[in-house]
Short mmCIF file of N, CA and C in Angstrom, two decimals:
data_model
loop_
_atom_site.label_atom_id
_atom_site.label_comp_id
_atom_site.label_asym_id
_atom_site.label_seq_id
_atom_site.Cartn_x
_atom_site.Cartn_y
_atom_site.Cartn_z
N UNK N 226 96.86 -51.72 -1.13
CA UNK N 226 96.32 -51.01 0.24
C UNK N 226 95.10 -51.73 0.58
N UNK N 227 94.24 -52.04 -0.25
CA UNK N 227 93.01 -52.67 0.08
C UNK N 227 93.15 -53.87 0.83
N UNK N 228 94.10 -54.71 0.48
CA UNK N 228 94.19 -55.99 1.11
C UNK N 228 94.78 -55.57 2.72
N UNK N 229 95.60 -54.65 2.67
CA UNK N 229 96.07 -54.19 4.05
C UNK N 229 94.93 -53.76 4.86
N UNK N 230 94.19 -52.87 4.42
CA UNK N 230 92.94 -52.39 5.23
C UNK N 230 92.07 -53.46 5.65
N UNK N 231 91.80 -54.47 4.71
CA UNK N 231 90.97 -55.52 5.14
C UNK N 231 91.55 -56.33 6.20
N UNK N 232 92.96 -56.56 6.17
CA UNK N 232 93.64 -57.27 7.12
C UNK N 232 93.60 -56.50 8.48
N UNK N 233 93.65 -55.20 8.38
CA UNK N 233 93.60 -54.23 9.65
C UNK N 233 92.16 -54.43 10.16
N UNK N 234 91.13 -54.44 9.36
CA UNK N 234 89.86 -54.58 9.86
C UNK N 234 89.63 -55.98 10.59
N UNK N 235 90.30 -56.88 9.97
CA UNK N 235 90.08 -58.34 10.59
C UNK N 235 90.77 -58.37 12.02
N UNK N 236 91.83 -57.56 12.22
CA UNK N 236 92.41 -57.45 13.48
C UNK N 236 91.38 -56.68 14.50
N UNK N 237 90.76 -55.57 13.89
CA UNK N 237 89.73 -54.97 14.75
C UNK N 237 88.62 -55.89 15.13
N UNK N 238 88.23 -56.86 14.26
CA UNK N 238 87.21 -57.85 14.39
C UNK N 238 87.64 -58.62 15.58
N UNK N 239 88.76 -59.23 15.46
CA UNK N 239 89.29 -60.18 16.43
C UNK N 239 89.25 -59.48 17.91
N UNK N 240 89.76 -58.29 17.94
CA UNK N 240 89.78 -57.44 19.24
C UNK N 240 88.36 -57.33 19.71
N UNK N 241 87.52 -56.89 18.79
CA UNK N 241 86.11 -56.55 19.32
C UNK N 241 85.51 -57.89 19.62
N UNK N 242 85.84 -59.02 18.92
CA UNK N 242 85.26 -60.16 19.36
C UNK N 242 85.74 -60.69 20.73
N UNK N 243 86.95 -60.37 21.07
CA UNK N 243 87.34 -60.73 22.42
C UNK N 243 86.56 -59.79 23.42
N UNK N 244 86.19 -58.51 23.05
CA UNK N 244 85.42 -57.68 24.01
C UNK N 244 83.88 -58.24 24.11
N UNK N 245 83.46 -58.64 22.99
CA UNK N 245 81.99 -59.11 22.98
C UNK N 245 81.89 -60.46 23.66
N UNK N 246 82.94 -61.27 23.48
CA UNK N 246 82.91 -62.49 24.30
C UNK N 246 82.95 -62.31 25.86
N UNK N 247 83.83 -61.33 26.17
CA UNK N 247 83.91 -60.79 27.61
C UNK N 247 82.48 -60.49 28.05
N UNK N 248 81.98 -59.65 27.31
CA UNK N 248 80.60 -59.12 27.64
C UNK N 248 79.45 -60.16 27.74
N UNK N 249 79.67 -61.26 27.20
CA UNK N 249 78.82 -62.40 27.42
C UNK N 249 78.89 -62.74 28.81
N UNK N 250 79.96 -62.55 29.54
CA UNK N 250 80.12 -62.99 30.91
C UNK N 250 79.42 -62.04 31.96
N UNK N 251 79.10 -60.75 31.41
CA UNK N 251 78.65 -59.69 32.22
C UNK N 251 76.98 -59.83 32.28
N UNK N 252 76.58 -59.74 33.39
CA UNK N 252 75.11 -59.93 33.59
C UNK N 252 74.32 -58.81 32.79
N UNK N 253 73.30 -59.18 32.15
CA UNK N 253 72.48 -58.26 31.20
C UNK N 253 72.23 -56.89 31.98
N UNK N 254 71.83 -56.97 33.27
CA UNK N 254 71.37 -55.79 33.85
C UNK N 254 72.52 -54.93 34.04
N UNK N 255 73.90 -55.55 34.18
CA UNK N 255 74.91 -54.65 34.44
C UNK N 255 75.38 -54.02 33.01
N UNK N 256 75.19 -54.72 31.93
CA UNK N 256 75.42 -53.95 30.59
C UNK N 256 74.45 -52.69 30.46
N UNK N 257 73.25 -52.72 31.17
CA UNK N 257 72.44 -51.44 31.08
C UNK N 257 72.35 -50.60 32.23
N UNK N 258 73.40 -50.92 33.22
CA UNK N 258 73.47 -50.07 34.44
C UNK N 258 74.28 -48.89 34.25
N UNK N 259 73.59 -47.73 34.70
CA UNK N 259 74.30 -46.32 34.60
C UNK N 259 75.54 -46.39 35.56
N UNK N 260 76.63 -45.70 35.00
CA UNK N 260 77.76 -45.58 35.77
C UNK N 260 78.04 -44.26 36.02
N UNK N 261 78.03 -43.67 37.18
CA UNK N 261 78.22 -42.36 37.50
C UNK N 261 79.55 -41.68 36.81
N UNK N 262 80.58 -42.39 37.05
CA UNK N 262 81.72 -41.71 36.52
C UNK N 262 81.84 -41.54 34.87
N UNK N 263 80.75 -42.21 34.27
CA UNK N 263 80.63 -42.03 32.82
C UNK N 263 79.41 -41.34 32.43
N UNK N 264 79.08 -40.16 33.21
CA UNK N 264 77.97 -39.42 32.95
C UNK N 264 76.70 -40.28 32.96
N UNK N 265 76.71 -41.17 33.84
CA UNK N 265 75.51 -42.03 34.01
C UNK N 265 75.18 -42.90 32.70
N UNK N 266 76.18 -43.07 31.87
CA UNK N 266 76.05 -43.84 30.69
C UNK N 266 76.22 -45.32 30.96
N UNK N 267 75.72 -46.23 30.18
CA UNK N 267 75.91 -47.69 30.51
C UNK N 267 76.77 -48.31 29.35
N UNK N 268 77.39 -49.42 29.62
CA UNK N 268 78.22 -50.08 28.64
C UNK N 268 77.41 -50.39 27.28
N UNK N 269 76.13 -50.84 27.39
CA UNK N 269 75.29 -51.03 26.11
C UNK N 269 75.33 -49.83 25.32
N UNK N 270 75.05 -48.65 25.89
CA UNK N 270 74.80 -47.44 25.26
C UNK N 270 76.32 -46.97 24.68
N UNK N 271 77.29 -47.13 25.20
CA UNK N 271 78.65 -46.79 24.81
C UNK N 271 78.84 -47.64 23.53
N UNK N 272 78.61 -48.94 23.52
CA UNK N 272 78.84 -49.73 22.29
C UNK N 272 77.91 -49.34 21.25
N UNK N 273 76.65 -48.87 21.57
CA UNK N 273 75.80 -48.35 20.48
C UNK N 273 76.45 -47.07 19.95
N UNK N 274 76.94 -46.25 20.74
CA UNK N 274 77.67 -45.10 20.22
C UNK N 274 78.84 -45.45 19.27
N UNK N 275 79.54 -46.45 19.71
CA UNK N 275 80.73 -46.81 18.71
C UNK N 275 80.04 -47.28 17.38
N UNK N 276 79.17 -48.12 17.37
CA UNK N 276 78.43 -48.49 16.09
C UNK N 276 77.82 -47.29 15.30
N UNK N 277 77.17 -46.39 16.02
CA UNK N 277 76.62 -45.26 15.41
C UNK N 277 77.59 -44.35 14.73
N UNK N 278 78.97 -44.37 15.30
CA UNK N 278 79.93 -43.52 14.82
C UNK N 278 80.50 -44.19 13.48
N UNK N 279 80.49 -45.52 13.33
CA UNK N 279 80.72 -46.04 11.99
C UNK N 279 79.62 -45.73 10.99
N UNK N 280 78.46 -45.85 11.48
CA UNK N 280 77.29 -45.55 10.53
C UNK N 280 77.26 -44.04 10.16
N UNK N 281 77.50 -43.13 11.26
CA UNK N 281 77.54 -41.75 10.80
C UNK N 281 78.66 -41.32 9.87
N UNK N 282 79.90 -41.70 10.10
CA UNK N 282 80.86 -41.26 9.29
C UNK N 282 81.00 -42.06 7.95
N UNK N 283 80.94 -43.39 7.91
CA UNK N 283 81.06 -44.18 6.78
C UNK N 283 79.92 -44.27 5.79
N UNK N 284 78.76 -44.02 6.27
CA UNK N 284 77.58 -44.20 5.64
C UNK N 284 76.75 -42.98 5.42
N UNK N 285 76.09 -42.36 6.57
CA UNK N 285 75.38 -41.23 6.45
C UNK N 285 76.15 -40.02 6.02
N UNK N 286 77.45 -39.79 6.52
CA UNK N 286 78.06 -38.46 6.27
C UNK N 286 78.73 -38.74 4.81
N UNK N 287 79.45 -39.74 4.65
CA UNK N 287 80.19 -39.93 3.52
C UNK N 287 79.31 -40.19 2.25
N UNK N 288 78.47 -41.19 2.36
CA UNK N 288 77.59 -41.49 1.36
C UNK N 288 76.28 -40.43 1.05
N UNK N 289 76.21 -39.56 2.07
CA UNK N 289 75.21 -38.53 2.09
C UNK N 289 73.64 -39.17 1.97
N UNK N 290 73.64 -40.35 2.67
CA UNK N 290 72.35 -41.08 2.77
C UNK N 290 72.03 -40.92 4.27
N UNK N 291 70.70 -41.19 4.54
CA UNK N 291 70.41 -41.08 5.90
C UNK N 291 69.72 -42.49 6.49
N UNK N 292 70.53 -43.39 6.68
CA UNK N 292 70.17 -44.42 7.30
C UNK N 292 69.84 -44.27 8.91
N UNK N 293 68.80 -44.69 9.35
CA UNK N 293 68.49 -44.43 10.74
C UNK N 293 69.67 -44.94 11.71
N UNK N 294 69.96 -44.20 12.79
CA UNK N 294 70.90 -44.74 13.84
C UNK N 294 70.41 -45.78 14.57
N UNK N 295 71.33 -46.45 15.18
CA UNK N 295 70.90 -47.59 16.20
C UNK N 295 70.34 -46.87 17.33
N UNK N 296 69.33 -47.66 17.92
CA UNK N 296 68.55 -47.03 19.18
C UNK N 296 68.88 -48.01 20.31
N UNK N 297 68.13 -47.58 21.35
CA UNK N 297 68.42 -48.46 22.63
C UNK N 297 67.92 -49.83 22.50
N UNK N 298 67.01 -50.13 21.46
CA UNK N 298 66.65 -51.53 21.33
C UNK N 298 67.87 -52.27 20.77
N UNK N 299 68.87 -51.59 20.22
CA UNK N 299 69.86 -52.32 19.58
C UNK N 299 71.14 -52.58 20.75
N UNK N 300 70.75 -52.26 21.90
CA UNK N 300 71.77 -52.47 22.93
C UNK N 300 71.21 -53.17 24.16
N UNK N 301 69.92 -53.69 24.14
CA UNK N 301 69.27 -54.26 25.22
C UNK N 301 69.82 -55.53 25.68
N UNK N 302 70.60 -56.21 24.93
CA UNK N 302 71.28 -57.46 25.33
C UNK N 302 72.38 -57.74 24.36
N UNK N 303 73.27 -58.64 24.83
CA UNK N 303 74.63 -58.88 23.97
C UNK N 303 74.23 -59.40 22.57
N UNK N 304 73.19 -60.14 22.44
CA UNK N 304 72.76 -60.48 21.14
C UNK N 304 72.37 -59.45 20.26
N UNK N 305 71.69 -58.48 20.68
CA UNK N 305 71.25 -57.26 19.97
C UNK N 305 72.59 -56.40 19.68
N UNK N 306 73.39 -56.30 20.67
CA UNK N 306 74.79 -55.62 20.39
C UNK N 306 75.58 -56.26 19.23
N UNK N 307 75.56 -57.62 19.30
CA UNK N 307 76.34 -58.33 18.18
C UNK N 307 75.70 -58.15 16.86
N UNK N 308 74.28 -57.99 16.81
CA UNK N 308 73.63 -57.66 15.62
C UNK N 308 73.95 -56.36 15.06
N UNK N 309 74.02 -55.49 15.93
CA UNK N 309 74.39 -54.22 15.55
C UNK N 309 75.78 -54.10 15.01
N UNK N 310 76.69 -54.72 15.52
CA UNK N 310 78.09 -54.78 14.81
C UNK N 310 78.10 -55.69 13.69
N UNK N 311 77.34 -56.61 13.51
CA UNK N 311 77.15 -57.31 12.25
C UNK N 311 76.82 -56.37 11.08
N UNK N 312 75.93 -55.38 11.31
CA UNK N 312 75.55 -54.48 10.37
C UNK N 312 76.70 -53.53 10.20
N UNK N 313 77.44 -53.18 11.15
CA UNK N 313 78.66 -52.32 11.07
C UNK N 313 79.73 -52.80 10.14
N UNK N 314 79.77 -54.24 10.24
CA UNK N 314 80.78 -55.02 9.51
C UNK N 314 80.42 -54.94 8.01
N UNK N 315 79.07 -55.00 7.68
CA UNK N 315 78.71 -54.92 6.32
C UNK N 315 78.98 -53.58 5.80
N UNK N 316 78.71 -52.55 6.63
CA UNK N 316 78.98 -51.10 6.05
C UNK N 316 80.52 -50.99 5.82
N UNK N 317 81.37 -51.44 6.78
CA UNK N 317 82.82 -51.19 6.68
C UNK N 317 83.25 -52.15 5.29
N UNK N 318 82.75 -53.27 5.12
CA UNK N 318 83.24 -53.99 3.88
C UNK N 318 82.84 -53.32 2.71
N UNK N 319 81.56 -52.69 2.62
CA UNK N 319 81.14 -52.01 1.46
C UNK N 319 81.93 -50.70 1.25
N UNK N 320 82.24 -50.04 2.40
CA UNK N 320 83.03 -48.77 2.36
C UNK N 320 84.33 -49.06 1.73
N UNK N 321 85.06 -50.09 2.27
CA UNK N 321 86.41 -50.46 1.80
C UNK N 321 86.39 -51.04 0.44
N UNK N 322 85.44 -51.59 -0.13
CA UNK N 322 85.23 -52.15 -1.46
C UNK N 322 85.10 -50.81 -2.38
N UNK N 323 84.22 -49.96 -2.02
CA UNK N 323 83.98 -48.69 -2.65
C UNK N 323 85.20 -47.83 -3.01
N UNK N 324 85.98 -47.79 -2.00
CA UNK N 324 87.22 -46.83 -2.13
C UNK N 324 88.56 -47.56 -2.16
N UNK N 325 88.54 -48.96 -2.48
CA UNK N 325 89.70 -49.60 -2.62
C UNK N 325 90.75 -48.97 -3.60
N UNK N 326 90.34 -48.35 -4.62
CA UNK N 326 91.30 -47.76 -5.60
C UNK N 326 91.55 -46.24 -5.31
N UNK N 327 90.73 -45.72 -4.50
CA UNK N 327 90.94 -44.27 -4.17
C UNK N 327 90.89 -43.98 -2.69
N UNK N 328 91.73 -44.64 -1.96
CA UNK N 328 91.65 -44.68 -0.54
C UNK N 328 92.33 -43.25 0.00
N UNK N 329 93.20 -42.75 -0.87
CA UNK N 329 93.93 -41.44 -0.54
C UNK N 329 93.36 -40.19 -1.10
N UNK N 330 92.17 -40.44 -2.06
CA UNK N 330 91.64 -39.32 -2.76
C UNK N 330 90.90 -38.35 -1.75
N UNK N 331 91.16 -37.15 -1.90
CA UNK N 331 90.50 -36.12 -0.97
C UNK N 331 88.87 -36.13 -1.40
N UNK N 332 88.08 -36.14 -0.45
CA UNK N 332 86.72 -36.01 -0.57
C UNK N 332 86.29 -34.70 0.12
N UNK N 333 85.51 -33.85 -0.53
CA UNK N 333 85.01 -32.64 0.15
C UNK N 333 83.71 -32.95 0.55
N UNK N 334 83.40 -32.84 2.02
CA UNK N 334 82.27 -33.27 2.50
C UNK N 334 81.51 -32.09 3.38
N UNK N 335 80.24 -31.80 2.93
CA UNK N 335 79.58 -30.76 3.62
C UNK N 335 79.16 -31.24 5.12
N UNK N 336 79.24 -30.23 6.03
CA UNK N 336 78.71 -30.43 7.46
C UNK N 336 77.51 -29.50 7.55
N UNK N 337 76.95 -29.70 8.72
CA UNK N 337 75.82 -28.72 9.06
C UNK N 337 76.41 -27.27 9.03
N UNK N 338 75.54 -26.31 8.64
CA UNK N 338 76.09 -25.03 8.49
C UNK N 338 76.85 -24.76 7.28
N UNK N 339 77.96 -23.99 7.37
CA UNK N 339 78.63 -23.66 6.10
C UNK N 339 80.05 -24.44 6.12
N UNK N 340 80.21 -25.33 7.16
CA UNK N 340 81.64 -25.98 7.23
C UNK N 340 81.69 -26.96 6.23
N UNK N 341 82.90 -27.12 5.78
CA UNK N 341 83.17 -28.17 4.79
C UNK N 341 84.38 -28.91 5.25
N UNK N 342 84.43 -30.25 5.23
CA UNK N 342 85.62 -31.04 5.46
C UNK N 342 86.19 -31.52 4.29
N UNK N 343 87.49 -31.65 4.15
CA UNK N 343 88.18 -32.44 3.07
C UNK N 343 88.99 -33.47 3.78
N UNK N 344 88.53 -34.82 3.50
CA UNK N 344 89.06 -35.92 4.22
C UNK N 344 89.37 -37.00 3.12
N UNK N 345 90.23 -37.84 3.39
CA UNK N 345 90.23 -39.05 2.60
C UNK N 345 89.53 -40.14 3.20
N UNK N 346 89.25 -41.26 2.34
CA UNK N 346 88.57 -42.40 2.89
C UNK N 346 89.58 -43.06 4.01
N UNK N 347 90.87 -43.00 3.75
CA UNK N 347 91.79 -43.55 4.77
C UNK N 347 91.65 -42.71 6.15
N UNK N 348 91.55 -41.59 6.12
CA UNK N 348 91.42 -40.77 7.22
C UNK N 348 90.11 -41.19 7.95
N UNK N 349 88.99 -41.25 7.19
CA UNK N 349 87.83 -41.65 7.82
C UNK N 349 87.72 -42.97 8.41
N UNK N 350 88.28 -43.94 7.91
CA UNK N 350 88.47 -45.42 8.23
C UNK N 350 89.39 -45.37 9.49
N UNK N 351 90.45 -44.58 9.42
CA UNK N 351 91.39 -44.49 10.70
C UNK N 351 90.58 -43.80 11.80
N UNK N 352 89.84 -42.90 11.54
CA UNK N 352 89.14 -42.20 12.67
C UNK N 352 88.17 -43.20 13.29
N UNK N 353 87.29 -44.02 12.62
CA UNK N 353 86.33 -44.71 13.21
C UNK N 353 86.94 -46.01 13.99
N UNK N 354 88.01 -46.48 13.58
CA UNK N 354 88.63 -47.60 14.22
C UNK N 354 89.49 -47.17 15.51
N UNK N 355 90.05 -46.00 15.44
CA UNK N 355 90.74 -45.50 16.55
C UNK N 355 89.62 -44.98 17.67
N UNK N 356 88.56 -44.53 17.12
CA UNK N 356 87.49 -44.07 18.11
C UNK N 356 86.94 -45.48 18.77
N UNK N 357 86.83 -46.59 18.15
CA UNK N 357 86.36 -47.70 18.73
C UNK N 357 87.31 -48.25 19.85
N UNK N 358 88.68 -48.18 19.60
CA UNK N 358 89.55 -48.54 20.56
C UNK N 358 89.51 -47.60 21.71
N UNK N 359 89.33 -46.32 21.54
CA UNK N 359 89.35 -45.38 22.77
C UNK N 359 88.25 -45.91 23.53
N UNK N 360 87.07 -46.15 23.08
CA UNK N 360 85.91 -46.50 23.85
C UNK N 360 86.01 -48.03 24.37
N UNK N 361 86.77 -48.73 23.68
CA UNK N 361 86.98 -50.16 24.30
C UNK N 361 87.52 -50.08 25.54
N UNK N 362 88.57 -49.29 25.77
CA UNK N 362 89.42 -49.03 27.01
C UNK N 362 88.23 -48.55 28.12
N UNK N 363 87.52 -47.61 27.77
CA UNK N 363 86.43 -47.11 28.60
C UNK N 363 85.50 -48.27 28.93
N UNK N 364 85.11 -49.17 28.09
CA UNK N 364 84.20 -50.29 28.46
C UNK N 364 84.82 -51.17 29.52
N UNK N 365 86.07 -51.44 29.29
CA UNK N 365 86.96 -52.27 30.17
C UNK N 365 86.81 -51.73 31.73
N UNK N 366 87.05 -50.36 31.65
CA UNK N 366 87.08 -49.62 32.88
C UNK N 366 85.61 -49.60 33.42
N UNK N 367 84.60 -49.55 32.75
CA UNK N 367 83.26 -49.60 33.21
C UNK N 367 82.96 -50.83 33.84
N UNK N 368 83.31 -51.93 33.24
CA UNK N 368 83.13 -53.24 33.73
C UNK N 368 83.84 -53.50 35.12
N UNK N 369 84.94 -52.96 35.14
CA UNK N 369 85.86 -53.13 36.40
C UNK N 369 85.14 -52.35 37.51
N UNK N 370 84.36 -51.25 37.23
CA UNK N 370 83.61 -50.53 38.24
C UNK N 370 82.38 -51.33 38.73
N UNK N 371 82.06 -52.15 37.85
CA UNK N 371 80.82 -53.06 38.24
C UNK N 371 81.34 -54.48 38.92
N UNK N 372 82.63 -54.50 39.19
CA UNK N 372 83.06 -55.61 39.83
C UNK N 372 83.66 -56.76 39.19
N UNK N 373 83.84 -56.54 37.73
CA UNK N 373 84.40 -57.61 36.85
C UNK N 373 85.76 -57.43 36.63
N UNK N 374 86.51 -58.34 36.18
CA UNK N 374 87.91 -58.23 35.87
C UNK N 374 88.01 -58.41 34.35
N UNK N 375 88.39 -57.23 33.69
CA UNK N 375 88.25 -57.25 32.20
C UNK N 375 89.32 -58.22 31.65
N UNK N 376 88.94 -58.84 30.52
CA UNK N 376 89.99 -59.67 29.77
C UNK N 376 90.81 -58.76 28.90
N UNK N 377 91.94 -59.33 28.31
CA UNK N 377 92.80 -58.53 27.42
C UNK N 377 92.03 -58.57 26.16
N UNK N 378 91.72 -57.39 25.50
CA UNK N 378 91.15 -57.23 24.21
C UNK N 378 91.96 -56.42 23.24
N UNK N 379 93.33 -56.28 23.45
CA UNK N 379 94.28 -55.77 22.68
C UNK N 379 94.25 -56.68 21.29
N UNK N 380 94.93 -56.03 20.27
CA UNK N 380 95.13 -56.79 19.14
C UNK N 380 96.18 -57.99 19.33
N UNK N 381 97.11 -57.41 19.88
CA UNK N 381 98.19 -58.46 20.43
C UNK N 381 97.93 -58.86 21.89
N UNK N 382 97.53 -60.07 21.97
CA UNK N 382 97.07 -60.54 23.45
C UNK N 382 97.54 -61.99 23.44
N UNK N 383 97.73 -62.44 24.96
CA UNK N 383 98.05 -63.69 25.05
C UNK N 383 96.92 -64.82 24.93
#
């Protein structure tokens, strides 16, 4: 299962790489431009949200450690955004290595208040990558609203 999940994450990296390469063609001020249809959020901020979701679920929540979340400084330009995702990649690699023999083992995780979640590492991994794909579509739409023509960033692409 470990090899399969590593391969799956390589597919995520390829797709994310296509998105980041596309973002290189977007003017830096457009990456930071508020878009009304997205609650005045910007593309850079949305990418930071995606990175923070990996950090929040796979590190802070699961490991019960408190690494600081990425901030506005982490999405001020495409190089900073790439750096943020480089850190995410290290976290994912560490996570997959740590749970490679127990990917389906139930983990009981406390949440704020009295709520407790029981999730498997596989569920957490699936959650963060599907969350990224959800927002990847939004990023393509945001760029279209800024006058760009998005490229294909699917896993299977021409």
